[in-house]
Short mmCIF file of C-alpha atoms in Angstrom, two decimals:
data_model
loop_
_atom_site.label_atom_id
_atom_site.label_comp_id
_atom_site.label_asym_id
_atom_site.label_seq_id
_atom_site.Cartn_x
_atom_site.Cartn_y
_atom_site.Cartn_z
CA MET A 1 4.52 2.25 32.98
CA ALA A 2 8.23 1.99 33.52
CA SER A 3 8.93 0.70 30.03
CA GLU A 4 7.09 3.54 28.28
CA GLY A 5 7.82 6.65 30.35
CA GLY A 6 4.52 8.49 30.43
CA GLU A 7 2.74 6.29 32.98
CA LYS A 8 2.55 6.20 36.75
CA PRO A 9 4.67 3.32 38.07
CA GLU A 10 3.27 3.35 41.61
CA VAL A 11 0.25 1.16 40.88
CA PHE A 12 0.15 -2.24 42.55
CA GLY A 13 0.88 -5.18 40.25
CA VAL A 14 2.34 -3.17 37.41
CA GLU A 15 6.01 -3.92 38.09
CA ARG A 16 5.83 -7.50 36.88
CA VAL A 17 4.06 -6.50 33.66
CA ALA A 18 6.53 -3.70 33.02
CA VAL A 19 9.44 -6.14 33.30
CA THR A 20 7.73 -8.54 30.88
CA THR A 21 7.22 -5.74 28.35
CA ARG A 22 10.77 -4.51 28.80
CA SER A 23 12.25 -7.93 27.95
CA TYR A 24 10.89 -7.54 24.39
CA ASP A 25 12.03 -3.93 24.07
CA TRP A 26 14.94 -4.81 21.77
CA ILE A 27 12.65 -6.10 18.96
CA ILE A 28 11.45 -2.77 17.55
CA PRO A 29 14.87 -1.00 17.68
CA THR A 30 16.51 -4.03 16.00
CA LEU A 31 13.89 -4.13 13.24
CA ARG A 32 14.19 -0.36 12.84
CA LEU A 33 17.97 -0.58 12.54
CA LEU A 34 17.61 -3.24 9.82
CA ALA A 35 14.96 -1.13 8.06
CA PHE A 36 17.28 1.88 8.29
CA PHE A 37 20.12 -0.04 6.61
CA ALA A 38 17.81 -1.52 3.96
CA THR A 39 16.29 1.83 2.94
CA LEU A 40 19.66 3.61 3.13
CA ALA A 41 21.22 0.94 0.90
CA ALA A 42 18.29 1.21 -1.51
CA ALA A 43 18.63 5.01 -1.75
CA LEU A 44 22.42 4.92 -2.16
CA VAL A 45 22.56 2.09 -4.71
CA MET A 46 19.85 3.76 -6.82
CA ALA A 47 21.38 7.24 -6.50
CA LEU A 48 24.83 6.02 -7.55
CA ASN A 49 23.47 3.81 -10.32
CA LYS A 50 24.96 4.84 -13.65
CA GLN A 51 26.12 3.01 -16.75
CA LYS A 52 27.93 4.36 -19.80
CA LYS A 53 27.72 2.45 -23.03
CA THR A 54 29.18 3.22 -26.43
CA PHE A 55 27.28 2.26 -29.56
CA VAL A 56 28.50 2.29 -33.15
CA VAL A 57 25.77 4.08 -35.08
CA ALA A 58 27.40 4.37 -38.53
CA THR A 59 30.65 3.84 -40.41
CA ILE A 60 32.14 6.50 -42.73
CA GLY A 61 34.91 4.92 -44.78
CA THR A 62 36.69 2.84 -42.14
CA THR A 63 35.94 5.25 -39.28
CA PRO A 64 33.11 4.08 -36.99
CA ILE A 65 30.86 6.84 -35.67
CA GLN A 66 30.26 6.18 -32.00
CA VAL A 67 27.66 7.49 -29.61
CA THR A 68 28.07 7.15 -25.86
CA LEU A 69 24.83 6.93 -23.92
CA THR A 70 24.61 7.10 -20.16
CA ALA A 71 21.79 5.54 -18.15
CA LYS A 72 21.19 7.44 -14.90
CA PHE A 73 18.50 7.18 -12.24
CA ARG A 74 17.90 10.95 -12.70
CA HIS A 75 16.42 10.34 -16.15
CA THR A 76 13.41 8.50 -14.72
CA PRO A 77 11.07 10.42 -12.37
CA ALA A 78 10.00 7.20 -10.65
CA PHE A 79 13.61 6.45 -9.68
CA VAL A 80 14.10 10.01 -8.36
CA PHE A 81 10.97 9.53 -6.22
CA PHE A 82 12.38 6.15 -5.11
CA VAL A 83 15.62 7.75 -3.89
CA ILE A 84 13.73 10.55 -2.09
CA VAL A 85 11.28 8.29 -0.23
CA ASN A 86 13.97 5.78 0.77
CA GLY A 87 16.09 8.68 2.00
CA ILE A 88 13.15 10.02 4.03
CA ALA A 89 12.42 6.55 5.44
CA SER A 90 16.01 5.93 6.51
CA LEU A 91 16.15 9.40 8.16
CA HIS A 92 12.85 8.67 9.90
CA ASN A 93 14.06 5.31 11.22
CA LEU A 94 17.34 6.85 12.40
CA LEU A 95 15.44 9.65 14.17
CA MET A 96 13.08 7.16 15.83
CA LEU A 97 16.09 5.14 17.04
CA ILE A 98 17.61 8.29 18.56
CA VAL A 99 14.25 9.24 20.15
CA ASN A 100 14.05 5.71 21.54
CA LEU A 101 17.51 6.06 23.13
CA VAL A 102 17.46 9.60 24.51
CA GLY A 103 13.93 10.96 24.09
CA ARG A 104 12.04 9.07 26.79
CA LYS A 105 11.95 12.13 29.03
CA PHE A 106 10.58 14.41 26.29
CA ASP A 107 7.15 12.83 26.18
CA TYR A 108 4.59 15.64 26.09
CA LYS A 109 1.29 14.35 27.55
CA GLY A 110 2.10 10.80 26.45
CA LEU A 111 1.70 11.75 22.78
CA ARG A 112 5.01 10.20 21.70
CA PRO A 113 3.84 6.64 20.83
CA LEU A 114 0.88 8.12 18.96
CA VAL A 115 3.04 10.47 16.88
CA ILE A 116 5.54 7.67 16.20
CA ALA A 117 2.80 5.27 15.07
CA ALA A 118 1.30 7.90 12.75
CA LEU A 119 4.71 8.81 11.27
CA ASP A 120 5.53 5.10 10.85
CA MET A 121 2.33 4.56 8.93
CA MET A 122 2.95 7.54 6.63
CA ASN A 123 6.49 6.29 5.96
CA VAL A 124 5.11 2.87 5.04
CA ALA A 125 2.78 4.59 2.55
CA LEU A 126 5.65 6.65 1.10
CA VAL A 127 8.08 3.75 0.71
CA SER A 128 5.36 1.51 -0.74
CA GLY A 129 4.53 4.20 -3.30
CA GLY A 130 8.17 4.74 -4.23
CA VAL A 131 9.21 1.11 -4.51
CA ASN A 132 6.12 0.04 -6.46
CA ALA A 133 6.47 2.92 -8.92
CA ALA A 134 10.14 2.03 -9.43
CA ALA A 135 9.36 -1.68 -9.76
CA PHE A 136 6.78 -1.15 -12.50
CA MET A 137 9.13 1.26 -14.30
CA GLY A 138 11.86 -1.39 -14.02
CA GLN A 139 9.54 -4.03 -15.42
CA LEU A 140 8.91 -1.72 -18.37
CA GLY A 141 12.66 -1.34 -18.87
CA ARG A 142 13.12 -5.13 -18.84
CA ASP A 143 10.15 -6.19 -20.98
CA GLY A 144 9.14 -3.06 -22.86
CA ASN A 145 5.51 -2.47 -23.83
CA SER A 146 4.65 -3.40 -27.39
CA HIS A 147 1.23 -1.70 -27.23
CA ALA A 148 2.77 1.68 -26.46
CA ARG A 149 5.81 0.93 -28.67
CA TRP A 150 8.18 1.36 -25.74
CA ASN A 151 11.20 -0.87 -26.32
CA LYS A 152 13.06 -2.58 -23.51
CA ILE A 153 16.37 -1.01 -22.57
CA CYS A 154 17.74 -3.57 -20.12
CA ASP A 155 19.26 -5.62 -22.97
CA LYS A 156 21.59 -2.64 -23.55
CA PHE A 157 22.09 -1.51 -19.95
CA GLU A 158 22.25 -4.82 -18.12
CA SER A 159 24.31 -3.92 -15.07
CA TYR A 160 22.32 -0.67 -14.65
CA CYS A 161 19.13 -2.73 -14.51
CA ASP A 162 20.66 -5.32 -12.17
CA ARG A 163 21.81 -2.68 -9.68
CA GLY A 164 18.39 -1.01 -9.89
CA SER A 165 16.70 -4.36 -9.14
CA GLY A 166 19.01 -4.80 -6.14
CA ALA A 167 18.02 -1.38 -4.80
CA MET A 168 14.34 -2.28 -5.20
CA LEU A 169 14.84 -5.59 -3.40
CA ALA A 170 16.49 -3.75 -0.48
CA SER A 171 13.63 -1.27 -0.42
CA PHE A 172 11.00 -4.04 -0.42
CA ILE A 173 12.82 -5.67 2.54
CA GLY A 174 12.85 -2.30 4.33
CA LEU A 175 9.14 -1.89 3.61
CA GLY A 176 8.38 -5.34 5.05
CA LEU A 177 10.38 -4.55 8.21
CA MET A 178 8.58 -1.21 8.62
CA ILE A 179 5.18 -2.91 8.27
CA ILE A 180 6.20 -5.40 11.01
CA VAL A 181 7.38 -2.51 13.25
CA ASN A 182 4.05 -0.79 12.67
CA ILE A 183 2.03 -3.88 13.61
CA ILE A 184 4.12 -4.45 16.77
CA SER A 185 3.58 -0.78 17.75
CA ILE A 186 -0.18 -1.17 17.38
CA VAL A 187 -0.08 -4.42 19.43
CA LYS A 188 1.89 -2.58 22.13
CA LEU A 189 -0.63 0.28 22.29
CA ARG A 190 -3.37 -2.34 22.53
CA ASN A 191 -1.58 -4.40 25.21
CA HIS A 192 -1.04 -1.34 27.37
CA LYS A 193 -4.77 -0.81 27.21
CA LEU A 194 -5.48 -4.40 28.30
CA VAL A 195 -2.87 -4.22 31.08
CA ASN A 196 -4.28 -0.93 32.35
CA SER A 197 -7.86 -2.11 32.32
CA SER A 198 -6.93 -5.39 34.05
CA ILE A 199 -5.44 -3.56 37.04
CA VAL A 200 -8.62 -1.57 37.57
CA PRO A 201 -10.20 -2.98 40.78
CA MET B 1 -15.93 0.57 27.67
CA ALA B 2 -19.47 0.81 26.40
CA SER B 3 -18.45 2.22 23.05
CA GLU B 4 -15.90 -0.50 22.30
CA GLY B 5 -17.42 -3.72 23.63
CA GLY B 6 -14.47 -5.52 25.20
CA GLU B 7 -14.22 -3.48 28.43
CA LYS B 8 -15.87 -3.67 31.83
CA PRO B 9 -18.43 -0.88 32.14
CA GLU B 10 -18.83 -1.09 35.94
CA VAL B 11 -15.89 1.21 36.75
CA PHE B 12 -16.76 4.52 38.37
CA GLY B 13 -16.46 7.54 36.09
CA VAL B 14 -16.28 5.66 32.80
CA GLU B 15 -19.86 6.31 31.65
CA ARG B 16 -19.24 9.99 30.89
CA VAL B 17 -16.09 9.20 28.88
CA ALA B 18 -17.86 6.45 26.98
CA VAL B 19 -20.62 8.86 25.97
CA THR B 20 -18.04 11.42 24.82
CA THR B 21 -16.29 8.79 22.69
CA ARG B 22 -19.57 7.55 21.26
CA SER B 23 -20.58 11.03 20.08
CA TYR B 24 -17.66 10.95 17.59
CA ASP B 25 -18.41 7.40 16.45
CA TRP B 26 -19.82 8.56 13.11
CA ILE B 27 -16.47 10.00 11.90
CA ILE B 28 -14.65 6.78 11.00
CA PRO B 29 -17.64 5.08 9.26
CA THR B 30 -18.30 8.25 7.26
CA LEU B 31 -14.66 8.54 6.17
CA ARG B 32 -14.64 4.82 5.37
CA LEU B 33 -17.78 5.15 3.25
CA LEU B 34 -16.17 8.01 1.31
CA ALA B 35 -12.94 6.00 0.92
CA PHE B 36 -15.02 3.04 -0.28
CA PHE B 37 -16.70 5.14 -2.96
CA ALA B 38 -13.41 6.78 -4.00
CA THR B 39 -11.50 3.50 -4.40
CA LEU B 40 -14.48 1.79 -6.07
CA ALA B 41 -14.80 4.67 -8.54
CA ALA B 42 -11.04 4.54 -9.19
CA ALA B 43 -11.13 0.78 -9.88
CA LEU B 44 -14.21 0.97 -12.12
CA VAL B 45 -13.11 4.01 -14.16
CA MET B 46 -9.68 2.46 -14.76
CA ALA B 47 -11.09 -1.01 -15.55
CA LEU B 48 -13.59 0.38 -18.06
CA ASN B 49 -11.07 2.78 -19.60
CA LYS B 50 -10.67 2.06 -23.30
CA GLN B 51 -10.18 4.15 -26.40
CA LYS B 52 -10.20 3.11 -30.05
CA LYS B 53 -8.45 5.26 -32.57
CA THR B 54 -8.01 4.81 -36.31
CA PHE B 55 -4.82 5.96 -37.97
CA VAL B 56 -4.10 6.24 -41.68
CA VAL B 57 -0.71 4.57 -42.13
CA ALA B 58 -0.42 4.61 -45.92
CA THR B 59 -2.31 5.36 -49.12
CA ILE B 60 -2.41 2.95 -52.08
CA GLY B 61 -3.83 4.78 -55.08
CA THR B 62 -6.74 6.63 -53.50
CA THR B 63 -7.45 3.97 -50.87
CA PRO B 64 -6.16 4.88 -47.44
CA ILE B 65 -4.79 1.98 -45.40
CA GLN B 66 -6.11 2.33 -41.88
CA VAL B 67 -5.01 0.78 -38.64
CA THR B 68 -7.24 0.82 -35.58
CA LEU B 69 -5.41 0.81 -32.27
CA THR B 70 -7.09 0.33 -28.91
CA ALA B 71 -5.68 1.67 -25.66
CA LYS B 72 -6.73 -0.50 -22.72
CA PHE B 73 -5.74 -0.55 -19.06
CA ARG B 74 -4.91 -4.25 -19.48
CA HIS B 75 -1.90 -3.41 -21.66
CA THR B 76 -0.05 -1.75 -18.78
CA PRO B 77 0.84 -3.91 -15.75
CA ALA B 78 0.84 -0.86 -13.44
CA PHE B 79 -2.79 -0.13 -14.36
CA VAL B 80 -3.79 -3.77 -13.76
CA PHE B 81 -2.15 -3.54 -10.32
CA PHE B 82 -4.00 -0.24 -9.77
CA VAL B 83 -7.40 -1.85 -10.46
CA ILE B 84 -6.59 -4.84 -8.20
CA VAL B 85 -5.45 -2.79 -5.19
CA ASN B 86 -8.32 -0.31 -5.46
CA GLY B 87 -10.72 -3.26 -5.69
CA ILE B 88 -9.14 -4.82 -2.58
CA ALA B 89 -9.29 -1.49 -0.71
CA SER B 90 -12.95 -0.88 -1.52
CA LEU B 91 -13.82 -4.46 -0.46
CA HIS B 92 -11.83 -3.96 2.75
CA ASN B 93 -13.62 -0.70 3.56
CA LEU B 94 -17.01 -2.25 2.83
CA LEU B 95 -16.20 -5.23 5.08
CA MET B 96 -15.01 -2.94 7.89
CA LEU B 97 -18.26 -0.94 7.60
CA ILE B 98 -20.26 -4.18 7.90
CA VAL B 99 -18.13 -5.33 10.87
CA ASN B 100 -18.73 -1.91 12.45
CA LEU B 101 -22.48 -2.32 12.08
CA VAL B 102 -23.06 -5.97 13.01
CA GLY B 103 -19.75 -7.35 14.32
CA ARG B 104 -19.49 -5.69 17.75
CA LYS B 105 -20.49 -8.91 19.49
CA PHE B 106 -17.89 -11.01 17.62
CA ASP B 107 -14.89 -9.53 19.37
CA TYR B 108 -12.56 -12.38 20.35
CA LYS B 109 -10.43 -11.25 23.34
CA GLY B 110 -10.67 -7.61 22.23
CA LEU B 111 -8.50 -8.30 19.18
CA ARG B 112 -10.86 -6.61 16.73
CA PRO B 113 -9.48 -3.01 16.86
CA LEU B 114 -5.95 -4.40 16.57
CA VAL B 115 -6.75 -6.53 13.51
CA ILE B 116 -8.65 -3.63 11.92
CA ALA B 117 -5.75 -1.20 12.50
CA ALA B 118 -3.24 -3.68 11.02
CA LEU B 119 -5.45 -4.39 7.97
CA ASP B 120 -6.03 -0.64 7.51
CA MET B 121 -2.30 -0.02 7.48
CA MET B 122 -1.65 -2.79 4.93
CA ASN B 123 -4.40 -1.42 2.70
CA VAL B 124 -2.83 2.05 2.89
CA ALA B 125 0.47 0.48 1.75
CA LEU B 126 -1.26 -1.40 -1.11
CA VAL B 127 -3.24 1.58 -2.41
CA SER B 128 -0.21 3.87 -2.12
CA GLY B 129 1.84 1.38 -4.15
CA GLY B 130 -0.85 1.02 -6.81
CA VAL B 131 -1.68 4.68 -7.25
CA ASN B 132 1.96 5.82 -7.32
CA ALA B 133 2.94 3.16 -9.86
CA ALA B 134 -0.01 4.18 -12.05
CA ALA B 135 0.77 7.89 -11.64
CA PHE B 136 4.39 7.52 -12.76
CA MET B 137 3.29 5.34 -15.68
CA GLY B 138 0.71 7.99 -16.58
CA GLN B 139 3.36 10.70 -16.42
CA LEU B 140 5.44 8.62 -18.85
CA GLY B 141 2.43 8.38 -21.17
CA ARG B 142 1.94 12.15 -21.05
CA ASP B 143 5.56 13.32 -21.34
CA GLY B 144 7.45 10.34 -22.71
CA ASN B 145 11.10 9.77 -21.79
CA SER B 146 13.59 10.95 -24.37
CA HIS B 147 16.53 9.18 -22.66
CA ALA B 148 14.88 5.78 -23.05
CA ARG B 149 13.32 6.76 -26.40
CA TRP B 150 9.81 6.15 -25.10
CA ASN B 151 7.42 8.49 -26.92
CA LYS B 152 4.39 10.00 -25.26
CA ILE B 153 1.09 8.43 -26.23
CA CYS B 154 -1.39 10.81 -24.58
CA ASP B 155 -1.33 13.11 -27.62
CA LYS B 156 -3.00 10.26 -29.55
CA PHE B 157 -5.19 8.84 -26.79
CA GLU B 158 -6.32 11.98 -25.01
CA SER B 159 -9.60 10.88 -23.49
CA TYR B 160 -8.01 7.57 -22.38
CA CYS B 161 -5.35 9.53 -20.50
CA ASP B 162 -7.90 11.96 -19.04
CA ARG B 163 -10.09 9.15 -17.69
CA GLY B 164 -6.98 7.43 -16.29
CA SER B 165 -5.97 10.65 -14.52
CA GLY B 166 -9.47 10.92 -13.05
CA ALA B 167 -9.21 7.38 -11.71
CA MET B 168 -5.84 8.21 -10.13
CA LEU B 169 -7.24 11.38 -8.55
CA ALA B 170 -10.10 9.35 -7.01
CA SER B 171 -7.59 6.80 -5.74
CA PHE B 172 -5.37 9.50 -4.19
CA ILE B 173 -8.46 10.94 -2.42
CA GLY B 174 -9.30 7.42 -1.16
CA LEU B 175 -5.72 6.99 0.03
CA GLY B 176 -5.85 10.29 1.94
CA LEU B 177 -9.13 9.29 3.60
CA MET B 178 -7.72 5.88 4.59
CA ILE B 179 -4.62 7.54 6.11
CA ILE B 180 -6.91 9.81 8.17
CA VAL B 181 -8.99 6.78 9.29
CA ASN B 182 -5.78 5.04 10.30
CA ILE B 183 -4.55 8.00 12.36
CA ILE B 184 -7.94 8.36 14.11
CA SER B 185 -7.89 4.60 14.92
CA ILE B 186 -4.43 4.96 16.51
CA VAL B 187 -5.61 8.02 18.49
CA LYS B 188 -8.60 6.01 19.70
CA LEU B 189 -6.42 3.10 20.87
CA ARG B 190 -4.19 5.64 22.63
CA ASN B 191 -7.09 7.52 24.26
CA HIS B 192 -8.55 4.31 25.64
CA LYS B 193 -5.20 3.72 27.25
CA LEU B 194 -5.14 7.21 28.80
CA VAL B 195 -8.73 6.90 30.00
CA ASN B 196 -8.01 3.51 31.55
CA SER B 197 -4.82 4.63 33.28
CA SER B 198 -6.50 7.80 34.61
CA ILE B 199 -9.16 5.77 36.43
CA VAL B 200 -6.55 3.75 38.27
CA PRO B 201 -6.76 4.90 41.95
#
């Protein structure tokens, strides 16, 4: 099919269908571009998230003894994982955009849509894992857990927690966009099948 | 196609292909059954996970003052989410097995494989989110986090942590199986397309 590359365009009655498919061809790249920006923003905001705070822990005479603590994403494994998976997802979406622009001729045995759909699905799984792990860790930071005697820390590091929440929101938006891309890809594979079987005599 | 229901079987040369496809029809149900058992086991083990432990906190005269603490999955939001998503995934896999057995005739406009693939993908995202959130929370329980002053608790609740880890392992196995099912489903959609386009004159 003309809009996909790997098919034979000489079949009677296919031209009209190909044009119809092509008119919706901007949807997936647009969603991918948005997902790319969302996951990139999530990775960057979380990776650059840092807050220094100085506490007075004691007073000797009139001299206050101060301790400066720094909250960094690197201190929490879930946040490190979050940055890694959002970085992978934004790279993946960028690569798929480039493949979409220039890679139509490099379609070995029509395997490209299949490989893209499988990679998309694995990226959805990765981002979902990363953002959920970070979200539950963030919830622990905000509320603490009295049963485990883990105190909340967001009352001390407010802007750190707010920026972290922003990164998670961006990542959740990226995840939603990637799920929509995935569903549209599956629908497209399915529609090609219906189109091809309908032109069988 | 005979093996899928929604196609026209009268096309020349399709019978052989349909038989070939049918001979691999046991793979997805088998993987689904295994994924069902894995996610069900994960949900049950985590939901029933509970450990009581008695600590001596003080001694008045010769009478020790004891405190009994109970570790339950319900105290950690990530573990509650873990039980919910593994429950949903096992229900989904069971339902898909039933649809596979009895639902071939209820295929409205050939939408069934599409809906199944989309639901499969969303379940992969859910389980991945649940198991990763639980795993990072479990890692916190085992190692603690000195930066946030969260102490480890697995040194006091060893068998609770071990059972939780077992549940997570089962869930990761279920997740892997569901990803494989998803990839095979996409390959199947793709192969139908190739088969159908190859029989075009």
